[in-house]
Coordinates of C-alpha atoms in Angstrom, one line a residue:
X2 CA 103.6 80.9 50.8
X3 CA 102.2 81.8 47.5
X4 CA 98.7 80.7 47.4
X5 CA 97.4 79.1 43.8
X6 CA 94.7 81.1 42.1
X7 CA 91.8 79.7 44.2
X8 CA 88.8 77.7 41.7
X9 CA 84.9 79.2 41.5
X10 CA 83.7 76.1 43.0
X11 CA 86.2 76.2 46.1
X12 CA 85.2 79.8 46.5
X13 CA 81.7 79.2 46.1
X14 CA 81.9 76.0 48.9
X15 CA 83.6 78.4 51.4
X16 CA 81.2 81.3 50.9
X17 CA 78.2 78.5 51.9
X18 CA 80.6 77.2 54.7
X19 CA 80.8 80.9 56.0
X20 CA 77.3 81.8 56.0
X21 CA 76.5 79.1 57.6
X22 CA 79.0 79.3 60.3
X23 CA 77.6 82.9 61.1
X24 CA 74.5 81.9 61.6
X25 CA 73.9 82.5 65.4
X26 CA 73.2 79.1 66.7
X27 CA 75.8 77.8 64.6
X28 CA 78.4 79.7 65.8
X29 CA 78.0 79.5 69.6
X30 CA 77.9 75.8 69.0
X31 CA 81.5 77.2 67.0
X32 CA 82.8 79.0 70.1
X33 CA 81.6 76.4 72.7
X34 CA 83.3 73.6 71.3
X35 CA 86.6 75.6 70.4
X36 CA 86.8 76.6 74.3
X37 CA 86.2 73.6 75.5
X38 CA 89.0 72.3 73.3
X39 CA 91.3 74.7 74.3
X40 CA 90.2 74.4 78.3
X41 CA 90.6 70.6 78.1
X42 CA 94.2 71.2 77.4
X43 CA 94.5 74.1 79.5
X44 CA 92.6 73.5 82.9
X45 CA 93.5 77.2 83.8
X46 CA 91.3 78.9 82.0
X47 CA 88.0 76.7 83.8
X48 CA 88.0 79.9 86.4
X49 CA 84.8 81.4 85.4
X50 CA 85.9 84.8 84.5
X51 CA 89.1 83.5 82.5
X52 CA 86.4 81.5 80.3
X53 CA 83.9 84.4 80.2
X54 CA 87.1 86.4 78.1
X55 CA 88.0 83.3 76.8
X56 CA 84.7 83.1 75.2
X57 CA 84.4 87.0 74.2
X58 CA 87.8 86.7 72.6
X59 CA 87.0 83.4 70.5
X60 CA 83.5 85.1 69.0
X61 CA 85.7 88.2 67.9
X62 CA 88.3 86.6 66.4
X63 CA 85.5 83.8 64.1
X64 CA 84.0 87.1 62.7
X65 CA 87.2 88.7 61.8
X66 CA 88.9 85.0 60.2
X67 CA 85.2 84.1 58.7
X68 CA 84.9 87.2 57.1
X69 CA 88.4 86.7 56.0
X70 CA 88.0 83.5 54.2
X71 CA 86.0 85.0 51.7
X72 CA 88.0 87.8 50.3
X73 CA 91.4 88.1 49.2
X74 CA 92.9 90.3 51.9
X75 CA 95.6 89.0 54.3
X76 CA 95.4 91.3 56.9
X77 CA 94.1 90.0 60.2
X78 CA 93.0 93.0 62.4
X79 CA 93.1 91.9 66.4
X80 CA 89.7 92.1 67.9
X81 CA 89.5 94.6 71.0
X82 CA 88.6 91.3 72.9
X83 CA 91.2 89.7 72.5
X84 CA 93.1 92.4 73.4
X85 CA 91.7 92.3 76.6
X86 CA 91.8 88.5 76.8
X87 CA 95.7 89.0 77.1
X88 CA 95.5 91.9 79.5
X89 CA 93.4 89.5 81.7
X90 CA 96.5 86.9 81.0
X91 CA 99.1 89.7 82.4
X92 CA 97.2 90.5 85.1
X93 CA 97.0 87.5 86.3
X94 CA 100.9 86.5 86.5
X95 CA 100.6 83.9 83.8
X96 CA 103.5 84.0 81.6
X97 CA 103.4 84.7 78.0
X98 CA 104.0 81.4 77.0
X99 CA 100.9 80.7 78.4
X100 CA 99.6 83.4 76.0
X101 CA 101.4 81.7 73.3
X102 CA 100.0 78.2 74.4
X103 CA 96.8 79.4 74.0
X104 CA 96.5 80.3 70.6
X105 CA 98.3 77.6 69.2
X106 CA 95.9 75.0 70.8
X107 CA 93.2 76.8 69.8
X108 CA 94.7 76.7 66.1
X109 CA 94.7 73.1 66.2
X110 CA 90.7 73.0 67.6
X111 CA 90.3 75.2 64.8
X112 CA 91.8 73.4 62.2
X113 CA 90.7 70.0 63.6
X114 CA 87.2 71.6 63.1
X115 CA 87.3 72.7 59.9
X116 CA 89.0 69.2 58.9
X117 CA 85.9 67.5 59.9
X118 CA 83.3 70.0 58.0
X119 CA 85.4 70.0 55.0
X120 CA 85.1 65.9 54.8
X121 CA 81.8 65.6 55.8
X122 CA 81.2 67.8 52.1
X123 CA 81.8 64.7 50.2
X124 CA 83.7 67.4 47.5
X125 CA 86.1 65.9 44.6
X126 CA 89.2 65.2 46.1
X127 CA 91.2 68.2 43.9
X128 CA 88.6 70.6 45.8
X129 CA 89.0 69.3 49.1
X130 CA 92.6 69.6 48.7
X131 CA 91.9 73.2 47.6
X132 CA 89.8 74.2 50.6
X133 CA 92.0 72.5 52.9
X134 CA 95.0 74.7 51.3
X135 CA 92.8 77.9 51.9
X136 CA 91.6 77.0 55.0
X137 CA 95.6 76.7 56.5
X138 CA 97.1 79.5 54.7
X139 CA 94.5 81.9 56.2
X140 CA 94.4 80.6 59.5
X141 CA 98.5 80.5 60.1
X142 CA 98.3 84.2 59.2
X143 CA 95.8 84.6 61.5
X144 CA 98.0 83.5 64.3
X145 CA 100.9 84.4 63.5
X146 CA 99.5 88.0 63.3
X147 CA 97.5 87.2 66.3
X148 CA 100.8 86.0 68.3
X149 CA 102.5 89.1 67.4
X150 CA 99.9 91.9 68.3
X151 CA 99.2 89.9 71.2
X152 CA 102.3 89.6 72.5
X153 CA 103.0 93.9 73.1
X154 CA 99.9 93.9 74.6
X155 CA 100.5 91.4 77.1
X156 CA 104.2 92.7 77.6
X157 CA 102.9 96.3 78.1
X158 CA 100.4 94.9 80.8
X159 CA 102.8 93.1 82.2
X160 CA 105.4 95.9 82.9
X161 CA 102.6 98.0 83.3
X162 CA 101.1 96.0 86.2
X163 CA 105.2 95.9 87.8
X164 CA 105.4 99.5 87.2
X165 CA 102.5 99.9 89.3
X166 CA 103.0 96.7 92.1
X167 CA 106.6 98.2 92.3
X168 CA 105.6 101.9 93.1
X169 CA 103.1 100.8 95.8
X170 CA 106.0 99.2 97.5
X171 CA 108.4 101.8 97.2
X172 CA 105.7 104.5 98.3
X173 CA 105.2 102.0 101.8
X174 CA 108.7 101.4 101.9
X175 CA 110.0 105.2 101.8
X176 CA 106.6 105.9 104.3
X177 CA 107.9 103.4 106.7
X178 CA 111.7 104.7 106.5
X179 CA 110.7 108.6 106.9
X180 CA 108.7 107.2 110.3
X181 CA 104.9 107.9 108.8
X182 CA 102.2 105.9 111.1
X183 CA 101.3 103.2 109.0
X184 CA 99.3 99.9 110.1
X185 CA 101.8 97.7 110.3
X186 CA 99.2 95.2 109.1
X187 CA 98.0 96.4 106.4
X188 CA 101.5 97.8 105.0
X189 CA 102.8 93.7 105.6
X190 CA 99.7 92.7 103.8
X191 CA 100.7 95.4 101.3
X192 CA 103.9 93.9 101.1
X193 CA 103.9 90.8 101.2
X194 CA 106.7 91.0 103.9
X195 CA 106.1 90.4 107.4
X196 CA 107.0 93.4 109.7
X197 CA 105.9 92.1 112.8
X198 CA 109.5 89.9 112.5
X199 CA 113.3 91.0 113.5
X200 CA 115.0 92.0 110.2
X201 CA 118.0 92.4 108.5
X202 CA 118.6 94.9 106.2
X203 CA 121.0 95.1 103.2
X204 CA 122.4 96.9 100.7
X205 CA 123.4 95.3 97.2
X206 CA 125.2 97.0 94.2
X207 CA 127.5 96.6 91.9
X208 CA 130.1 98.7 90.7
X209 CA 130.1 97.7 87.2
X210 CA 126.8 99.7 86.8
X211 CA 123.5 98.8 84.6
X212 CA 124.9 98.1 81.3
X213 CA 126.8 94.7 82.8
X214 CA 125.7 91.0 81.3
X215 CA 125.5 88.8 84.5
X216 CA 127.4 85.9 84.9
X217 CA 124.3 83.5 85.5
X218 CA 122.3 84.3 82.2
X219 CA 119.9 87.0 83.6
X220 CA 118.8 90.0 81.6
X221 CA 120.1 92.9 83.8
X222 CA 121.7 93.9 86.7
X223 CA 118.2 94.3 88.7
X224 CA 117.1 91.0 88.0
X225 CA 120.8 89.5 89.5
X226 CA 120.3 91.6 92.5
X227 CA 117.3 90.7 93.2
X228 CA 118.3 86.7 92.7
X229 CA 121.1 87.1 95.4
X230 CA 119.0 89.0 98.0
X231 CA 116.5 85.8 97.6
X232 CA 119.8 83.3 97.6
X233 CA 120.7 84.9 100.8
X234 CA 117.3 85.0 102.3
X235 CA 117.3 81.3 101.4
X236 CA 120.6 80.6 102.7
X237 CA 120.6 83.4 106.2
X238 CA 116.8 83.6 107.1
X239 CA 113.8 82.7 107.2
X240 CA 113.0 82.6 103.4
X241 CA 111.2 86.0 103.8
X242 CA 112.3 88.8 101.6
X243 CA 111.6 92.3 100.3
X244 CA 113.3 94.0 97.8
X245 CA 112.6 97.4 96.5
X246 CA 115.4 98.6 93.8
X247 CA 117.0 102.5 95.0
X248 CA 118.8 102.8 91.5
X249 CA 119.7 100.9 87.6
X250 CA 122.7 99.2 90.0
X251 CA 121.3 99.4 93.4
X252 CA 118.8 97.4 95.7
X253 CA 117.5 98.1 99.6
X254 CA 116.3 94.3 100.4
X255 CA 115.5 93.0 104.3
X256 CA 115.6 89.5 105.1
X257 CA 113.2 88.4 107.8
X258 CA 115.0 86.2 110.9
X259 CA 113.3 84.1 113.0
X260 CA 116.2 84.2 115.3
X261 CA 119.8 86.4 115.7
X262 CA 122.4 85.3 113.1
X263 CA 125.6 83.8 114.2
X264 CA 128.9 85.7 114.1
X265 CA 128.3 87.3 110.8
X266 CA 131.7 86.3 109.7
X267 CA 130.4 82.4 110.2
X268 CA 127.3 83.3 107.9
X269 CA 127.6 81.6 104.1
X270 CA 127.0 84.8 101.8
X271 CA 126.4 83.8 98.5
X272 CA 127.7 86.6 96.9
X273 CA 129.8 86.3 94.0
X274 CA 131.5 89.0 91.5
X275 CA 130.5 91.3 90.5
X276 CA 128.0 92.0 93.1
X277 CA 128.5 93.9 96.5
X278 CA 126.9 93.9 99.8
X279 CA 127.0 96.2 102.7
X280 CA 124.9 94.5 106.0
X281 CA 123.0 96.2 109.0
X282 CA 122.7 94.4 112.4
X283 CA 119.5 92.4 113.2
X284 CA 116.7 94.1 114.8
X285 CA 113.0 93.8 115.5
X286 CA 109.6 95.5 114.2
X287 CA 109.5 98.7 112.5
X288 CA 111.4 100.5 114.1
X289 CA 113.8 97.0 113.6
X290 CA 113.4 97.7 109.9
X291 CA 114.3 101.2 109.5
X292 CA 117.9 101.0 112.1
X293 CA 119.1 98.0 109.8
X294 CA 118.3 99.7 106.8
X295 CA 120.4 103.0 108.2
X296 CA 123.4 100.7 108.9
X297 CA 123.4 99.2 105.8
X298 CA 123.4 102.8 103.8
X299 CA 126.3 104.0 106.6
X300 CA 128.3 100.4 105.6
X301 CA 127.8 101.2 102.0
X302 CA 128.9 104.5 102.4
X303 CA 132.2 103.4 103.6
X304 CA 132.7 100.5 101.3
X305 CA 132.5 103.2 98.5
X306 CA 135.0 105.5 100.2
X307 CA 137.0 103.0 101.7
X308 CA 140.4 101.0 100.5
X309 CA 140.1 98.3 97.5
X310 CA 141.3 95.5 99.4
X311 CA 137.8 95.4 101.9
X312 CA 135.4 92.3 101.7
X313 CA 132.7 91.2 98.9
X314 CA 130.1 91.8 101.9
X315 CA 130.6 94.4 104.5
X316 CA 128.7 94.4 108.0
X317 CA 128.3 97.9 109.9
X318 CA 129.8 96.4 113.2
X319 CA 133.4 95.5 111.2
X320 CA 133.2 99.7 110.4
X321 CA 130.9 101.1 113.0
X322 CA 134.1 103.3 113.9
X323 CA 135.4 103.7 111.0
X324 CA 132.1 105.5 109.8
X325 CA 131.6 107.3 112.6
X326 CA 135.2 108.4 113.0
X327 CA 134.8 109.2 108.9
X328 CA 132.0 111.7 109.2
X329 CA 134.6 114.5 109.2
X330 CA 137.9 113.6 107.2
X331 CA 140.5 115.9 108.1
X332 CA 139.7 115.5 111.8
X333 CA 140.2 111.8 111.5
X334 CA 142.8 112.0 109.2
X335 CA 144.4 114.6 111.9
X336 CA 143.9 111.5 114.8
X337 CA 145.8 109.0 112.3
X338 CA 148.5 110.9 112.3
X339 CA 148.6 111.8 115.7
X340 CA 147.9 108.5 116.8
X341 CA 150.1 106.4 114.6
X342 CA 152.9 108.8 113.5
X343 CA 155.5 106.8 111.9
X344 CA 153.3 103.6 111.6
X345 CA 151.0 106.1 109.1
X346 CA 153.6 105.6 106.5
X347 CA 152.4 104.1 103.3
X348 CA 155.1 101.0 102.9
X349 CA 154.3 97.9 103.2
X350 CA 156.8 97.0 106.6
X351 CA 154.6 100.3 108.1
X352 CA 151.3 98.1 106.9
X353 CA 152.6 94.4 108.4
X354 CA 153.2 96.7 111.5
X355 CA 149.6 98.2 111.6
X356 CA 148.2 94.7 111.5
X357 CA 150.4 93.5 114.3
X358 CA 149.6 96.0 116.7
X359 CA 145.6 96.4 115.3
X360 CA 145.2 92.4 116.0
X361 CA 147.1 92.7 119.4
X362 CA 145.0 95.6 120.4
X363 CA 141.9 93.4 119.6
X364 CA 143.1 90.7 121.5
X365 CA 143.5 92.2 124.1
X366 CA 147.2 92.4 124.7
X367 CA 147.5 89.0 124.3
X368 CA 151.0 88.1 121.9
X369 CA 149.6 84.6 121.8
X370 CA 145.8 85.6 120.5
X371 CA 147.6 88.0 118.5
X372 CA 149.4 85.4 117.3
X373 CA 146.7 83.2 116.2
X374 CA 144.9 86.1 114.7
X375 CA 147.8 86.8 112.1
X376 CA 149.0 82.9 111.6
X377 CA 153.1 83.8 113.0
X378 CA 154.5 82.8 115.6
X379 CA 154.1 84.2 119.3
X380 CA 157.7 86.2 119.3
X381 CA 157.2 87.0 116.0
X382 CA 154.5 89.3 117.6
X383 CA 156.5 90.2 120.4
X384 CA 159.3 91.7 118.6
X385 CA 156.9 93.8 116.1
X386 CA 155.2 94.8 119.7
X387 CA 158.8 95.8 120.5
X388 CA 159.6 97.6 117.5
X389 CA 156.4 99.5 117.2
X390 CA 156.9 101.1 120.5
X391 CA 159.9 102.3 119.6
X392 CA 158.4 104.4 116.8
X393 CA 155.4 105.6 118.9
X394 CA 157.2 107.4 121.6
X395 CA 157.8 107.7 124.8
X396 CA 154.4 106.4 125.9
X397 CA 154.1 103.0 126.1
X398 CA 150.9 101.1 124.8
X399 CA 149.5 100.6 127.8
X400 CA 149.6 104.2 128.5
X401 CA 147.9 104.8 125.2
X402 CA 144.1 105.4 125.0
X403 CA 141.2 104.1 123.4
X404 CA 142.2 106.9 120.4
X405 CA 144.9 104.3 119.0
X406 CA 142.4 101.3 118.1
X407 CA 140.0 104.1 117.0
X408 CA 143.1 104.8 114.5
X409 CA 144.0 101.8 113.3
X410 CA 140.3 100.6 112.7
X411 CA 140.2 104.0 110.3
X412 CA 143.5 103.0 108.4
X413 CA 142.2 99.3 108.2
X414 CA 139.7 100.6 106.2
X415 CA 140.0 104.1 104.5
X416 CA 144.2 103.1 104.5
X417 CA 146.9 105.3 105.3

């Protein structure tokens, strides 16, 4: 907005209005009842030490927009006080809309102040109108240059504060997974994560990597990995989580469990696309924390390595042999062939064939578990069982070891 040229007599009423705002007793009657203005609408701020910078930032910024009113200039520098007001904000976990709140209420006390002086003045109503003009025009660019500078310094606090909060918890974290002798007190307290409790540990990525847009709205792929480890704290546990991101894509979390968990495969995961989860087993105290943890890594090792066609979420017992097996490639690769011989073939009648025998294995010989297992019918099994040992051998399944099973469940998930 383009100001008119502003009259002698409105200049000469607003040089009188700030000198005699600046005298001292005048302007801590000023900054009291500003405060309390802004206060009344924002109870917050009653905490004593929240009003003391309340109060430092108000007197810093009356110099600076009296001075202001007087001269020509437009520029509004922010008072070192007010700087610190909003670092006080971001430290303590107010958002910056409360930041925001704050000024604009105390824009209103201000001009709701200045509304009342400039009537009591009895001027002619052209001058009133003139001061009044003034009086707006400076303070909106006061706040709006305010908001602004404000704003980075409360965000830098912010992030500053996370950066910090964050590497506290990693350093306690990566203590308590190297085996360092920690009070487990005093690292929960660190925490905020009870240790003293059976936990389950997970692993959560996405393959997508750090430049995807989530689904739900959220600003990055950390901030939607951290909302599903909470969903599924919510949802499995409980309600006690700790996250700690291990990557742009990647997040160790542990969910604390007041009891086992059911079957796993009975467990409501919600875990949609794009995200991935590989589970360890349950387990108590530290020692609790750092084997369900290892589990999860191992699963998520495997998922990575493993065929396309594996589960959303992943738990270490469904590949505990798989992994194990997988620690040297060529010599499991040598007992699936052994093992399997003309079932390792990569066609799909060599795949329906796998599944028979892996499900009938599992159920322990059973054509009528089996059966269920696969959704056919009981003979159906029977003649794959038939057909299968003709292209094993002369040994017949029963004579066959535990080394078959450990096959298939290696195929199942690294494929043929």
């Amino acid at each position: 907005m383009v100001m008119a040229e502003t009259s002698p007599v409105t200049r000469q009423w607003i040089a009188d209005f700030v000198a005699e705002t600046l005298r001292t007793e005048t302007l801590e009657q000023v900054i009291t009842r500003l405060d309390n203005a802004i206060i009344a609408r924002i109870p917050e701020l009653r905490d004593r030490d929240m009003r003391r910078d309340l109060a430092a930032s108000t007197r810093a910024h009356a110099f600076e927009v009296l001075s202001g009113l007087t001269q020509d200039r437009f520029d509004y520098p922010v008072p070192e006080q007010a700087h610190a007001f909003a670092r006080t904000i971001a430290r303590r976990g107010h958002d910056v809309r409360f930041l925001l709140r704050v000024y604009h209420v105390g824009q209103e006390a201000l001009l709701e102040y200045m509304a009342e002086v400039v009537g009591q003045g009895q001027l002619p109503r052209d001058i009133e109108r003139d001061v009044l003009l003034r009086l707006f025009d400076r303070s909106t660019r006061w706040i709006s240059t305010s908001v602004e500078t404000l704003t980075d310094t409360y965000m830098q606090e912010r992030e500053s504060g996370l950066r910090a909060a964050l590497n506290q918890r990693a350093e306690i974290v990566r203590a308590l997974l190297d085996g360092g002798d920690l009070d487990v007190e005093v690292a929960s307290a660190r925490l905020g994560y009870r240790l003293a409790q059976r936990h389950l540990a997970l692993v959560l990525w996405t393959e997508e990597g750090p430049g995807l847009a989530p689904p739900d709205g959220g600003d990055d792929v950390a901030g939607l990995l951290d909302r599903v480890a909470t969903r599924c704290a919510t949802a499995l546990g409980n309600g006690s989580v700790l996250t700690v991101p291990s990557g742009a894509a990647a997040l160790w979390a542990w969910i604390g469990l007041d009891d086992d968990l059911p079957d796993p495969a009975l467990a409501t995961w919600p875990v949609e696309s794009p995200v991935r989860v590989a589970v360890g087993v349950p387990a108590a105290q530290v020692t609790g924390f750092r084997r369900s943890h290892r589990e999860a890594i191992a699963t998520r090792q495997v998922a990575e390595r493993a065929r396309p066609a594996l589960p959303r979420v992943l738990h270490y017992p469904e590949i505990e042999v798989a992994y194990l097996a997988g620690t040297d490639e060529p010599a499991m690769r040598a007992l699936i062939e052994r093992e399997l011989g003309a079932l390792a073939a990569p066609d799909l009648h060599s795949a329906r064939l796998r599944e028979t025998l892996h499900a009938y294995l599992r159920a322990r010989r059973s054509p009528d578990a089996a059966a269920k297992i696969l959704g056919v019918h009981k003979n159906t099994v029977r003649y794959r069982i038939q057909r299968i040992e003709e292209l094993l051998g002369p040994r017949s399944l029963d004579q066959r070891g535990p080394r078959l099973e450990i096959a298939l469940d290696c195929v199942a998930v690294y494929g043929v």
